[in-house]
PDB file of C-alpha atoms in Angstrom:
ATOM      1  CA  MET A   1      97.845  98.399  69.794  1.00 53.00           C
ATOM      2  CA  VAL A   2      97.492 101.177  72.464  1.00 50.00           C
ATOM      3  CA  GLN A   3      93.514 101.015  72.211  1.00 55.00           C
ATOM      4  CA  GLN A   4      93.721  97.470  73.378  1.00 56.00           C
ATOM      5  CA  PHE A   5      95.474  98.349  76.767  1.00 51.00           C
ATOM      6  CA  ARG A   6      93.624  97.987  80.217  1.00 52.00           C
ATOM      7  CA  PRO A   7      95.143  99.120  83.434  1.00 48.00           C
ATOM      8  CA  ILE A   8      95.418  96.535  86.263  1.00 51.00           C
ATOM      9  CA  CYS A   9      94.405  98.583  88.518  1.00 54.00           C
ATOM     10  CA  VAL A  10      92.190 102.250  88.101  1.00 54.00           C
ATOM     11  CA  LEU A  11      92.596 104.855  91.305  1.00 58.00           C
ATOM     12  CA  ASN A  12      91.749 108.591  91.579  1.00 62.00           C
ATOM     13  CA  VAL A  13      95.137 110.787  90.303  1.00 66.00           C
ATOM     14  CA  SER A  14      94.787 112.770  93.733  1.00 72.00           C
ATOM     15  CA  PHE A  15      95.355 108.882  95.757  1.00 73.00           C
ATOM     16  CA  LYS A  16      98.295 107.752  93.055  1.00 76.00           C
ATOM     17  CA  ILE A  17      99.971 111.062  93.110  1.00 80.00           C
ATOM     18  CA  PHE A  18     100.255 111.078  97.250  1.00 81.00           C
ATOM     19  CA  THR A  19     100.683 107.515  97.550  1.00 83.00           C
ATOM     20  CA  LYS A  20     103.808 108.403  95.478  1.00 85.00           C
ATOM     21  CA  ILE A  21     104.805 111.072  97.274  1.00 87.00           C
ATOM     22  CA  VAL A  22     104.859 109.283 100.512  1.00 86.00           C
ATOM     23  CA  ALA A  23     106.707 106.352  98.725  1.00 85.00           C
ATOM     24  CA  ASN A  24     109.315 108.468  97.532  1.00 86.00           C
ATOM     25  CA  ARG A  25     109.802 110.007 101.055  1.00 87.00           C
ATOM     26  CA  LEU A  26     109.921 106.575 102.575  1.00 85.00           C
ATOM     27  CA  THR A  27     112.274 105.222 100.314  1.00 83.00           C
ATOM     28  CA  THR A  28     114.760 108.153 101.273  1.00 82.00           C
ATOM     29  CA  VAL A  29     114.188 107.440 105.272  1.00 83.00           C
ATOM     30  CA  ALA A  30     114.092 103.161 104.321  1.00 81.00           C
ATOM     31  CA  ASN A  31     117.869 103.409 102.923  1.00 79.00           C
ATOM     32  CA  ARG A  32     119.022 104.569 105.737  1.00 80.00           C
ATOM     33  CA  ILE A  33     117.281 102.287 108.277  1.00 81.00           C
ATOM     34  CA  ILE A  34     116.570  99.375 106.772  1.00 80.00           C
ATOM     35  CA  ARG A  35     119.630  97.042 107.175  1.00 77.00           C
ATOM     36  CA  PRO A  36     122.077  96.123 104.337  1.00 72.00           C
ATOM     37  CA  SER A  37     120.924  92.197 104.127  1.00 70.00           C
ATOM     38  CA  GLN A  38     117.926  93.517 103.006  1.00 74.00           C
ATOM     39  CA  SER A  39     118.824  93.999  99.371  1.00 71.00           C
ATOM     40  CA  ALA A  40     115.416  93.799  97.575  1.00 73.00           C
ATOM     41  CA  PHE A  41     113.156  96.724  96.474  1.00 73.00           C
ATOM     42  CA  LEU A  42     115.763  99.414  96.966  1.00 74.00           C
ATOM     43  CA  PRO A  43     117.478 101.751  95.025  1.00 74.00           C
ATOM     44  CA  ARG A  44     120.985 100.592  95.180  1.00 76.00           C
ATOM     45  CA  ARG A  45     120.267  97.627  96.282  1.00 75.00           C
ATOM     46  CA  TYR A  46     120.072  94.025  93.961  1.00 73.00           C
ATOM     47  CA  ILE A  47     117.319  91.209  94.698  1.00 76.00           C
ATOM     48  CA  LEU A  48     119.267  88.939  93.323  1.00 80.00           C
ATOM     49  CA  GLU A  49     122.097  88.917  96.174  1.00 78.00           C
ATOM     50  CA  GLY A  50     119.671  86.960  98.513  1.00 77.00           C
ATOM     51  CA  VAL A  51     118.641  84.300  95.345  1.00 81.00           C
ATOM     52  CA  VAL A  52     122.760  84.087  95.503  1.00 84.00           C
ATOM     53  CA  ILE A  53     123.621  83.780  98.891  1.00 80.00           C
ATOM     54  CA  LEU A  54     120.648  81.043  99.318  1.00 83.00           C
ATOM     55  CA  HIS A  55     122.146  79.161  96.408  1.00 87.00           C
ATOM     56  CA  GLU A  56     125.425  79.616  98.103  1.00 85.00           C
ATOM     57  CA  THR A  57     124.046  78.559 101.707  1.00 84.00           C
ATOM     58  CA  ILE A  58     122.473  75.407  99.957  1.00 86.00           C
ATOM     59  CA  HIS A  59     125.704  74.463  98.342  1.00 89.00           C
ATOM     60  CA  GLU A  60     127.683  74.626 101.145  1.00 86.00           C
ATOM     61  CA  ILE A  61     125.153  72.936 103.229  1.00 85.00           C
ATOM     62  CA  TRP A  62     125.537  70.093 101.003  1.00 89.00           C
ATOM     63  CA  ARG A  63     129.101  69.810 100.188  1.00 90.00           C
ATOM     64  CA  LYS A  64     130.257  69.848 104.062  1.00 87.00           C
ATOM     65  CA  LYS A  65     127.293  67.442 104.554  1.00 89.00           C
ATOM     66  CA  GLN A  66     125.873  69.594 107.118  1.00 84.00           C
ATOM     67  CA  SER A  67     122.495  69.504 108.424  1.00 82.00           C
ATOM     68  CA  GLY A  68     119.615  72.867 109.018  1.00 78.00           C
ATOM     69  CA  LEU A  69     117.107  74.037 108.718  1.00 79.00           C
ATOM     70  CA  ILE A  70     115.919  76.438 106.274  1.00 79.00           C
ATOM     71  CA  LEU A  71     112.653  78.439 106.532  1.00 78.00           C
ATOM     72  CA  LYS A  72     110.270  79.994 104.149  1.00 79.00           C
ATOM     73  CA  LEU A  73     108.003  81.706 105.929  1.00 78.00           C
ATOM     74  CA  ASP A  74     104.773  83.150 104.575  1.00 79.00           C
ATOM     75  CA  PHE A  75     103.890  85.901 106.635  1.00 75.00           C
ATOM     76  CA  GLU A  76     100.756  87.431 105.664  1.00 75.00           C
ATOM     77  CA  ASN A  77      97.828  86.731 108.222  1.00 73.00           C
ATOM     78  CA  VAL A  78     100.409  89.205 111.045  1.00 77.00           C
ATOM     79  CA  TYR A  79     101.526  91.956 108.126  1.00 81.00           C
ATOM     80  CA  TRP A  80      99.340  94.115 108.377  1.00 79.00           C
ATOM     81  CA  SER A  81      99.161  94.316 112.181  1.00 78.00           C
ATOM     82  CA  PHE A  82     102.934  93.967 112.306  1.00 86.00           C
ATOM     83  CA  LEU A  83     103.104  97.374 109.918  1.00 88.00           C
ATOM     84  CA  GLN A  84     102.155  99.364 112.410  1.00 88.00           C
ATOM     85  CA  GLN A  85     104.240  98.202 115.319  1.00 88.00           C
ATOM     86  CA  ALA A  86     106.988  98.451 112.307  1.00 89.00           C
ATOM     87  CA  LEU A  87     106.695 102.394 111.569  1.00 90.00           C
ATOM     88  CA  ARG A  88     106.191 103.008 115.149  1.00 90.00           C
ATOM     89  CA  MET A  89     109.641 100.967 116.705  1.00 88.00           C
ATOM     90  CA  ASN A  90     111.665 102.591 113.508  1.00 87.00           C
ATOM     91  CA  GLY A  91     110.387 106.263 114.789  1.00 89.00           C
ATOM     92  CA  PHE A  92     108.261 107.416 112.470  1.00 89.00           C
ATOM     93  CA  MET A  93     105.853 110.002 113.782  1.00 90.00           C
ATOM     94  CA  SER A  94     102.128 109.288 114.633  1.00 91.00           C
ATOM     95  CA  GLN A  95     100.970 111.335 111.523  1.00 91.00           C
ATOM     96  CA  TRP A  96     102.682 109.093 108.970  1.00 88.00           C
ATOM     97  CA  CYS A  97     101.623 105.689 111.167  1.00 89.00           C
ATOM     98  CA  LYS A  98      97.935 107.458 110.393  1.00 89.00           C
ATOM     99  CA  TRP A  99      98.998 108.074 106.707  1.00 87.00           C
ATOM    100  CA  ILE A 100      99.972 104.670 105.947  1.00 88.00           C
ATOM    101  CA  GLU A 101      96.805 103.224 107.992  1.00 86.00           C
ATOM    102  CA  SER A 102      94.820 105.216 105.377  1.00 83.00           C
ATOM    103  CA  ILE A 103      96.152 104.061 102.556  1.00 83.00           C
ATOM    104  CA  VAL A 104      96.507 100.214 103.331  1.00 83.00           C
ATOM    105  CA  SER A 105      92.991  99.856 104.816  1.00 79.00           C
ATOM    106  CA  GLY A 106      89.580 101.236 103.745  1.00 66.00           C
ATOM    107  CA  GLY A 107      88.988 102.222 100.218  1.00 68.00           C
ATOM    108  CA  ASN A 108      86.329 101.435  98.094  1.00 70.00           C
ATOM    109  CA  VAL A 109      86.481  99.783  94.522  1.00 70.00           C
ATOM    110  CA  GLY A 110      84.424  98.980  91.934  1.00 72.00           C
ATOM    111  CA  ILE A 111      84.869  96.950  88.890  1.00 74.00           C
ATOM    112  CA  LYS A 112      84.167  98.201  85.444  1.00 73.00           C
ATOM    113  CA  ILE A 113      83.148  95.632  82.559  1.00 77.00           C
ATOM    114  CA  ASN A 114      82.270  96.428  78.939  1.00 77.00           C
ATOM    115  CA  ASP A 115      82.107 100.445  79.653  1.00 76.00           C
ATOM    116  CA  GLU A 116      79.400  99.692  82.426  1.00 78.00           C
ATOM    117  CA  MET A 117      80.371 100.096  86.476  1.00 77.00           C
ATOM    118  CA  GLY A 118      79.304  98.208  89.027  1.00 77.00           C
ATOM    119  CA  ASN A 119      78.737  98.513  92.741  1.00 81.00           C
ATOM    120  CA  PHE A 120      81.268  99.044  94.635  1.00 76.00           C
ATOM    121  CA  PHE A 121      82.791  97.389  97.683  1.00 74.00           C
ATOM    122  CA  GLN A 122      84.663  98.188 100.460  1.00 74.00           C
ATOM    123  CA  THR A 123      87.968  96.888 100.350  1.00 71.00           C
ATOM    124  CA  LYS A 124      89.811  95.649 104.334  1.00 73.00           C
ATOM    125  CA  LYS A 125      93.682  95.666 104.018  1.00 74.00           C
ATOM    126  CA  GLY A 126      95.907  96.036 101.318  1.00 75.00           C
ATOM    127  CA  LEU A 127      98.000  97.876  98.681  1.00 77.00           C
ATOM    128  CA  ARG A 128      96.721  98.495  95.391  1.00 71.00           C
ATOM    129  CA  GLN A 129      98.343  96.344  92.452  1.00 68.00           C
ATOM    130  CA  GLY A 130     101.754  98.055  91.537  1.00 72.00           C
ATOM    131  CA  ASP A 131     101.123 100.738  94.061  1.00 79.00           C
ATOM    132  CA  PRO A 132     104.950 102.465  95.178  1.00 80.00           C
ATOM    133  CA  LEU A 133     104.388 101.966  98.286  1.00 84.00           C
ATOM    134  CA  SER A 134     104.138  97.938  98.795  1.00 82.00           C
ATOM    135  CA  SER A 135     108.253  97.227  98.296  1.00 83.00           C
ATOM    136  CA  VAL A 136     109.369  99.999 100.676  1.00 85.00           C
ATOM    137  CA  LEU A 137     106.459  98.978 103.599  1.00 87.00           C
ATOM    138  CA  PHE A 138     107.561  95.283 102.795  1.00 84.00           C
ATOM    139  CA  ASN A 139     111.313  96.029 103.587  1.00 83.00           C
ATOM    140  CA  LEU A 140     110.369  97.717 106.801  1.00 86.00           C
ATOM    141  CA  VAL A 141     108.418  94.831 108.169  1.00 86.00           C
ATOM    142  CA  THR A 142     111.068  92.060 107.009  1.00 84.00           C
ATOM    143  CA  ASP A 143     113.486  94.001 108.600  1.00 84.00           C
ATOM    144  CA  MET A 144     112.323  94.125 111.486  1.00 84.00           C
ATOM    145  CA  LEU A 145     111.652  90.053 111.302  1.00 84.00           C
ATOM    146  CA  ALA A 146     115.776  90.497 110.740  1.00 82.00           C
ATOM    147  CA  VAL A 147     115.740  92.014 113.985  1.00 84.00           C
ATOM    148  CA  PHE A 148     113.922  89.572 116.150  1.00 85.00           C
ATOM    149  CA  ILE A 149     116.056  87.130 114.282  1.00 82.00           C
ATOM    150  CA  SER A 150     119.917  89.012 114.938  1.00 83.00           C
ATOM    151  CA  ARG A 151     118.213  89.353 118.737  1.00 87.00           C
ATOM    152  CA  ALA A 152     117.753  85.636 118.504  1.00 86.00           C
ATOM    153  CA  GLY A 153     121.257  84.968 117.729  1.00 84.00           C
ATOM    154  CA  ILE A 154     122.851  86.957 119.826  1.00 86.00           C
ATOM    155  CA  ALA A 155     120.673  85.106 122.548  1.00 90.00           C
ATOM    156  CA  GLU A 156     122.085  81.773 121.567  1.00 86.00           C
ATOM    157  CA  GLN A 157     118.365  80.533 120.868  1.00 87.00           C
ATOM    158  CA  LEU A 158     119.540  80.395 117.008  1.00 81.00           C
ATOM    159  CA  LYS A 159     122.820  79.027 114.805  1.00 80.00           C
ATOM    160  CA  GLY A 160     123.891  79.691 111.557  1.00 78.00           C
ATOM    161  CA  LEU A 161     124.655  77.389 109.382  1.00 76.00           C
ATOM    162  CA  VAL A 162     127.289  79.343 107.511  1.00 75.00           C
ATOM    163  CA  PRO A 163     129.311  82.450 108.940  1.00 74.00           C
ATOM    164  CA  HIS A 164     131.478  82.490 106.904  1.00 74.00           C
ATOM    165  CA  LEU A 165     128.911  83.342 103.985  1.00 71.00           C
ATOM    166  CA  VAL A 166     126.254  85.501 106.203  1.00 71.00           C
ATOM    167  CA  ASP A 167     126.915  87.805 108.882  1.00 70.00           C
ATOM    168  CA  GLY A 168     126.052  85.677 112.029  1.00 69.00           C
ATOM    169  CA  GLY A 169     124.758  82.766 109.904  1.00 70.00           C
ATOM    170  CA  LEU A 170     121.110  83.865 109.794  1.00 70.00           C
ATOM    171  CA  SER A 171     120.126  86.319 107.531  1.00 70.00           C
ATOM    172  CA  ILE A 172     116.286  86.754 105.968  1.00 73.00           C
ATOM    173  CA  LEU A 173     116.250  86.754 102.252  1.00 68.00           C
TER     174      LEU A 173
END
């Protein structure tokens, strides 16, 4: 069955090696700077913790017949522009920011069908499917959103629903 295997994304080897090295370096830093409440996609953190916290929060609100607001945000439109700001706010040097920018923007892609290569076209913004940088960068951006929400809580602009379950009752899951 190996003959039937078709990769989702074919990139040159040097690009894959470079992004893997950058991802490995970023992961070691990310473990130190990303808040513990971000439980997904980092070593020794478990994505299901967020699911359990959400379930317990909803159950607690329902049980106590409280009213509240739980938001599901899709921040795709602001993600790429905010990524550079998140890197700078976390103290990454300009060279790192340039590397990340060059990885996520630009690039040429060609589609091969039946062993024939089509015309190349330029990509805009985004990471290639399966890129090891994807989860680390996502956590950096999400952590900055968590900082903003925490600040809003401290300024009493937001109030948490279940402070005994989640620190301050506000969380990004």
